[in-house]
Amino acid sequence: MIDRRRLVEVSKVHAQTDKILSVVSKIGPSCNIKKLKGVDFHGIAKEVEEYARYLNEQSSNFSDLFVNKAISLCNELNEDIEALSDATCSGIVN
């Protein structure tokens, strides 16, 4: 029963990862925030922040190697979240 619960939780992490990849694909891997128009940077930052929080909450379902990678990813995302939160874009009402 415990293994099934963990499997469901890991499946949810996968679904959330798929969702957040879809959200950040609006920006692209190497975008210049100053050149994008009509993108809700604050909304994307909020969703990435929620994903990072969710990933930390679910880290108990990972092996030690993946826990360390999850923590590392969340730490790396902090700068990106801050940059997105601070971004302004014409055409978006904040």
Short mmCIF file of N, CA and C in Angstrom, two decimals:
data_model
loop_
_atom_site.label_atom_id
_atom_site.label_comp_id
_atom_site.label_asym_id
_atom_site.label_seq_id
_atom_site.Cartn_x
_atom_site.Cartn_y
_atom_site.Cartn_z
N MET A 1 0.82 -1.19 0.00
CA MET A 1 0.00 0.00 0.00
C MET A 1 0.87 1.26 0.00
N ILE A 2 1.94 1.26 0.76
CA ILE A 2 2.83 2.41 0.81
C ILE A 2 3.47 2.64 -0.55
N ASP A 3 3.87 1.56 -1.22
CA ASP A 3 4.50 1.71 -2.54
C ASP A 3 3.52 2.32 -3.54
N ARG A 4 2.26 1.96 -3.46
CA ARG A 4 1.27 2.55 -4.37
C ARG A 4 1.09 4.03 -4.08
N ARG A 5 1.10 4.39 -2.83
CA ARG A 5 0.95 5.81 -2.48
C ARG A 5 2.14 6.60 -3.02
N ARG A 6 3.33 6.07 -2.84
CA ARG A 6 4.52 6.75 -3.36
C ARG A 6 4.46 6.85 -4.88
N LEU A 7 4.01 5.80 -5.51
CA LEU A 7 3.89 5.81 -6.97
C LEU A 7 2.92 6.91 -7.42
N VAL A 8 1.81 7.06 -6.71
CA VAL A 8 0.86 8.12 -7.04
C VAL A 8 1.49 9.48 -6.82
N GLU A 9 2.21 9.66 -5.73
CA GLU A 9 2.86 10.95 -5.45
C GLU A 9 3.91 11.28 -6.51
N VAL A 10 4.70 10.30 -6.89
CA VAL A 10 5.72 10.52 -7.92
C VAL A 10 5.05 10.82 -9.26
N SER A 11 3.94 10.17 -9.52
CA SER A 11 3.19 10.44 -10.74
C SER A 11 2.69 11.88 -10.76
N LYS A 12 2.26 12.38 -9.60
CA LYS A 12 1.82 13.77 -9.50
C LYS A 12 2.99 14.74 -9.75
N VAL A 13 4.17 14.38 -9.26
CA VAL A 13 5.36 15.21 -9.50
C VAL A 13 5.64 15.27 -10.99
N HIS A 14 5.51 14.13 -11.64
CA HIS A 14 5.73 14.09 -13.09
C HIS A 14 4.72 14.99 -13.80
N ALA A 15 3.47 14.92 -13.41
CA ALA A 15 2.43 15.74 -14.03
C ALA A 15 2.70 17.23 -13.80
N GLN A 16 3.13 17.58 -12.59
CA GLN A 16 3.44 18.99 -12.29
C GLN A 16 4.66 19.45 -13.09
N THR A 17 5.63 18.56 -13.26
CA THR A 17 6.81 18.90 -14.05
C THR A 17 6.42 19.15 -15.50
N ASP A 18 5.57 18.30 -16.02
CA ASP A 18 5.08 18.48 -17.39
C ASP A 18 4.35 19.82 -17.53
N LYS A 19 3.54 20.15 -16.54
CA LYS A 19 2.79 21.41 -16.56
C LYS A 19 3.72 22.61 -16.53
N ILE A 20 4.72 22.58 -15.65
CA ILE A 20 5.60 23.74 -15.51
C ILE A 20 6.48 23.90 -16.74
N LEU A 21 6.85 22.80 -17.37
CA LEU A 21 7.61 22.90 -18.62
C LEU A 21 6.79 23.58 -19.70
N SER A 22 5.51 23.30 -19.72
CA SER A 22 4.62 23.95 -20.67
C SER A 22 4.52 25.44 -20.39
N VAL A 23 4.48 25.80 -19.12
CA VAL A 23 4.37 27.22 -18.72
C VAL A 23 5.64 27.98 -19.11
N VAL A 24 6.80 27.44 -18.79
CA VAL A 24 8.04 28.16 -19.06
C VAL A 24 8.42 28.13 -20.53
N SER A 25 7.82 27.24 -21.29
CA SER A 25 8.13 27.21 -22.73
C SER A 25 7.65 28.47 -23.42
N LYS A 26 6.76 29.23 -22.80
CA LYS A 26 6.32 30.51 -23.35
C LYS A 26 7.48 31.49 -23.43
N ILE A 27 8.45 31.30 -22.55
CA ILE A 27 9.61 32.19 -22.51
C ILE A 27 10.74 31.64 -23.36
N GLY A 28 11.00 30.37 -23.25
CA GLY A 28 12.11 29.75 -23.96
C GLY A 28 13.33 29.65 -23.06
N PRO A 29 14.29 28.83 -23.44
CA PRO A 29 15.44 28.57 -22.57
C PRO A 29 16.43 29.73 -22.46
N SER A 30 16.48 30.58 -23.46
CA SER A 30 17.49 31.65 -23.43
C SER A 30 16.90 32.98 -23.87
N CYS A 31 15.75 33.29 -23.32
CA CYS A 31 15.06 34.50 -23.76
C CYS A 31 15.70 35.75 -23.17
N ASN A 32 15.44 36.83 -23.84
CA ASN A 32 15.81 38.15 -23.34
C ASN A 32 14.50 38.79 -22.89
N ILE A 33 14.31 38.92 -21.60
CA ILE A 33 13.05 39.41 -21.04
C ILE A 33 12.67 40.76 -21.62
N LYS A 34 13.66 41.57 -21.94
CA LYS A 34 13.36 42.91 -22.44
C LYS A 34 12.74 42.89 -23.84
N LYS A 35 12.95 41.81 -24.58
CA LYS A 35 12.45 41.75 -25.95
C LYS A 35 11.09 41.08 -26.08
N LEU A 36 10.62 40.39 -25.05
CA LEU A 36 9.33 39.71 -25.13
C LEU A 36 8.20 40.67 -24.82
N LYS A 37 7.13 40.51 -25.55
CA LYS A 37 5.94 41.34 -25.31
C LYS A 37 4.74 40.44 -25.12
N GLY A 38 3.86 40.84 -24.22
CA GLY A 38 2.62 40.10 -24.01
C GLY A 38 2.77 38.84 -23.19
N VAL A 39 3.84 38.72 -22.42
CA VAL A 39 4.06 37.54 -21.58
C VAL A 39 3.87 37.93 -20.13
N ASP A 40 3.10 37.16 -19.40
CA ASP A 40 2.83 37.43 -17.99
C ASP A 40 3.97 36.86 -17.13
N PHE A 41 5.04 37.63 -16.99
CA PHE A 41 6.21 37.17 -16.25
C PHE A 41 5.89 36.90 -14.78
N HIS A 42 5.07 37.75 -14.20
CA HIS A 42 4.73 37.57 -12.78
C HIS A 42 3.96 36.27 -12.57
N GLY A 43 3.05 35.96 -13.47
CA GLY A 43 2.29 34.71 -13.37
C GLY A 43 3.19 33.50 -13.52
N ILE A 44 4.12 33.59 -14.47
CA ILE A 44 5.06 32.48 -14.67
C ILE A 44 5.95 32.31 -13.45
N ALA A 45 6.43 33.41 -12.90
CA ALA A 45 7.27 33.35 -11.70
C ALA A 45 6.52 32.70 -10.55
N LYS A 46 5.25 33.06 -10.40
CA LYS A 46 4.43 32.48 -9.33
C LYS A 46 4.28 30.98 -9.52
N GLU A 47 4.02 30.55 -10.75
CA GLU A 47 3.85 29.12 -11.00
C GLU A 47 5.14 28.35 -10.80
N VAL A 48 6.27 28.92 -11.19
CA VAL A 48 7.57 28.26 -10.98
C VAL A 48 7.87 28.17 -9.48
N GLU A 49 7.54 29.22 -8.76
CA GLU A 49 7.75 29.22 -7.30
C GLU A 49 6.88 28.14 -6.64
N GLU A 50 5.64 28.04 -7.06
CA GLU A 50 4.75 27.00 -6.52
C GLU A 50 5.27 25.60 -6.85
N TYR A 51 5.81 25.43 -8.05
CA TYR A 51 6.38 24.14 -8.45
C TYR A 51 7.58 23.80 -7.57
N ALA A 52 8.45 24.77 -7.34
CA ALA A 52 9.62 24.53 -6.50
C ALA A 52 9.20 24.15 -5.09
N ARG A 53 8.19 24.81 -4.56
CA ARG A 53 7.68 24.49 -3.23
C ARG A 53 7.10 23.07 -3.22
N TYR A 54 6.33 22.73 -4.23
CA TYR A 54 5.74 21.39 -4.35
C TYR A 54 6.83 20.33 -4.43
N LEU A 55 7.87 20.61 -5.21
CA LEU A 55 8.98 19.66 -5.36
C LEU A 55 9.67 19.42 -4.02
N ASN A 56 9.87 20.48 -3.26
CA ASN A 56 10.47 20.32 -1.92
C ASN A 56 9.57 19.50 -1.01
N GLU A 57 8.27 19.73 -1.07
CA GLU A 57 7.33 18.97 -0.23
C GLU A 57 7.35 17.49 -0.57
N GLN A 58 7.53 17.17 -1.83
CA GLN A 58 7.48 15.78 -2.28
C GLN A 58 8.83 15.09 -2.23
N SER A 59 9.86 15.78 -1.81
CA SER A 59 11.21 15.21 -1.85
C SER A 59 11.37 13.97 -0.98
N SER A 60 10.47 13.76 -0.04
CA SER A 60 10.56 12.55 0.79
C SER A 60 10.27 11.29 -0.03
N ASN A 61 9.66 11.45 -1.18
CA ASN A 61 9.37 10.31 -2.04
C ASN A 61 10.53 9.95 -2.98
N PHE A 62 11.61 10.74 -2.93
CA PHE A 62 12.75 10.51 -3.81
C PHE A 62 13.86 9.78 -3.07
N SER A 63 14.72 9.12 -3.84
CA SER A 63 15.91 8.53 -3.25
C SER A 63 16.86 9.67 -2.88
N ASP A 64 17.91 9.37 -2.13
CA ASP A 64 18.84 10.41 -1.68
C ASP A 64 19.42 11.23 -2.84
N LEU A 65 19.77 10.56 -3.93
CA LEU A 65 20.33 11.26 -5.08
C LEU A 65 19.34 12.27 -5.64
N PHE A 66 18.09 11.87 -5.78
CA PHE A 66 17.10 12.76 -6.36
C PHE A 66 16.68 13.86 -5.39
N VAL A 67 16.73 13.59 -4.09
CA VAL A 67 16.44 14.65 -3.11
C VAL A 67 17.45 15.77 -3.28
N ASN A 68 18.74 15.39 -3.39
CA ASN A 68 19.78 16.40 -3.57
C ASN A 68 19.58 17.18 -4.86
N LYS A 69 19.17 16.49 -5.93
CA LYS A 69 18.94 17.17 -7.20
C LYS A 69 17.73 18.10 -7.11
N ALA A 70 16.69 17.67 -6.39
CA ALA A 70 15.50 18.51 -6.22
C ALA A 70 15.85 19.77 -5.45
N ILE A 71 16.61 19.64 -4.39
CA ILE A 71 17.03 20.80 -3.60
C ILE A 71 17.89 21.73 -4.45
N SER A 72 18.81 21.15 -5.20
CA SER A 72 19.69 21.93 -6.06
C SER A 72 18.88 22.69 -7.11
N LEU A 73 17.92 22.01 -7.72
CA LEU A 73 17.06 22.66 -8.72
C LEU A 73 16.29 23.82 -8.12
N CYS A 74 15.72 23.60 -6.96
CA CYS A 74 14.95 24.67 -6.30
C CYS A 74 15.83 25.87 -5.99
N ASN A 75 17.06 25.61 -5.54
CA ASN A 75 17.98 26.71 -5.25
C ASN A 75 18.35 27.47 -6.52
N GLU A 76 18.55 26.73 -7.61
CA GLU A 76 18.89 27.37 -8.88
C GLU A 76 17.72 28.18 -9.44
N LEU A 77 16.51 27.74 -9.17
CA LEU A 77 15.34 28.44 -9.68
C LEU A 77 15.09 29.77 -8.99
N ASN A 78 15.65 29.95 -7.78
CA ASN A 78 15.41 31.18 -7.03
C ASN A 78 15.79 32.43 -7.83
N GLU A 79 16.95 32.41 -8.49
CA GLU A 79 17.38 33.57 -9.27
C GLU A 79 16.43 33.83 -10.44
N ASP A 80 16.00 32.74 -11.09
CA ASP A 80 15.09 32.89 -12.22
C ASP A 80 13.73 33.43 -11.77
N ILE A 81 13.27 32.95 -10.63
CA ILE A 81 11.99 33.42 -10.10
C ILE A 81 12.07 34.92 -9.80
N GLU A 82 13.17 35.33 -9.18
CA GLU A 82 13.34 36.75 -8.86
C GLU A 82 13.42 37.60 -10.13
N ALA A 83 14.14 37.12 -11.13
CA ALA A 83 14.27 37.87 -12.39
C ALA A 83 12.91 38.00 -13.06
N LEU A 84 12.14 36.93 -13.07
CA LEU A 84 10.81 36.99 -13.68
C LEU A 84 9.88 37.91 -12.89
N SER A 85 9.97 37.87 -11.59
CA SER A 85 9.11 38.72 -10.75
C SER A 85 9.43 40.19 -10.97
N ASP A 86 10.70 40.49 -11.20
CA ASP A 86 11.11 41.88 -11.37
C ASP A 86 10.90 42.39 -12.80
N ALA A 87 10.64 41.48 -13.73
CA ALA A 87 10.50 41.87 -15.14
C ALA A 87 9.22 42.65 -15.34
N THR A 88 9.31 43.59 -16.25
CA THR A 88 8.12 44.33 -16.67
C THR A 88 8.00 44.12 -18.17
N CYS A 89 6.79 44.12 -18.62
CA CYS A 89 6.56 43.86 -20.04
C CYS A 89 5.43 44.75 -20.52
N SER A 90 5.62 45.37 -21.66
CA SER A 90 4.54 46.18 -22.21
C SER A 90 3.40 45.28 -22.65
N GLY A 91 2.20 45.73 -22.45
CA GLY A 91 1.04 44.95 -22.83
C GLY A 91 0.49 44.08 -21.72
N ILE A 92 1.16 44.05 -20.58
CA ILE A 92 0.71 43.26 -19.44
C ILE A 92 0.32 44.21 -18.31
N VAL A 93 -0.84 44.01 -17.76
CA VAL A 93 -1.28 44.81 -16.62
C VAL A 93 -0.92 44.05 -15.37
N ASN A 94 -0.14 44.65 -14.50
CA ASN A 94 0.30 43.97 -13.27
C ASN A 94 -0.63 44.27 -12.14
#
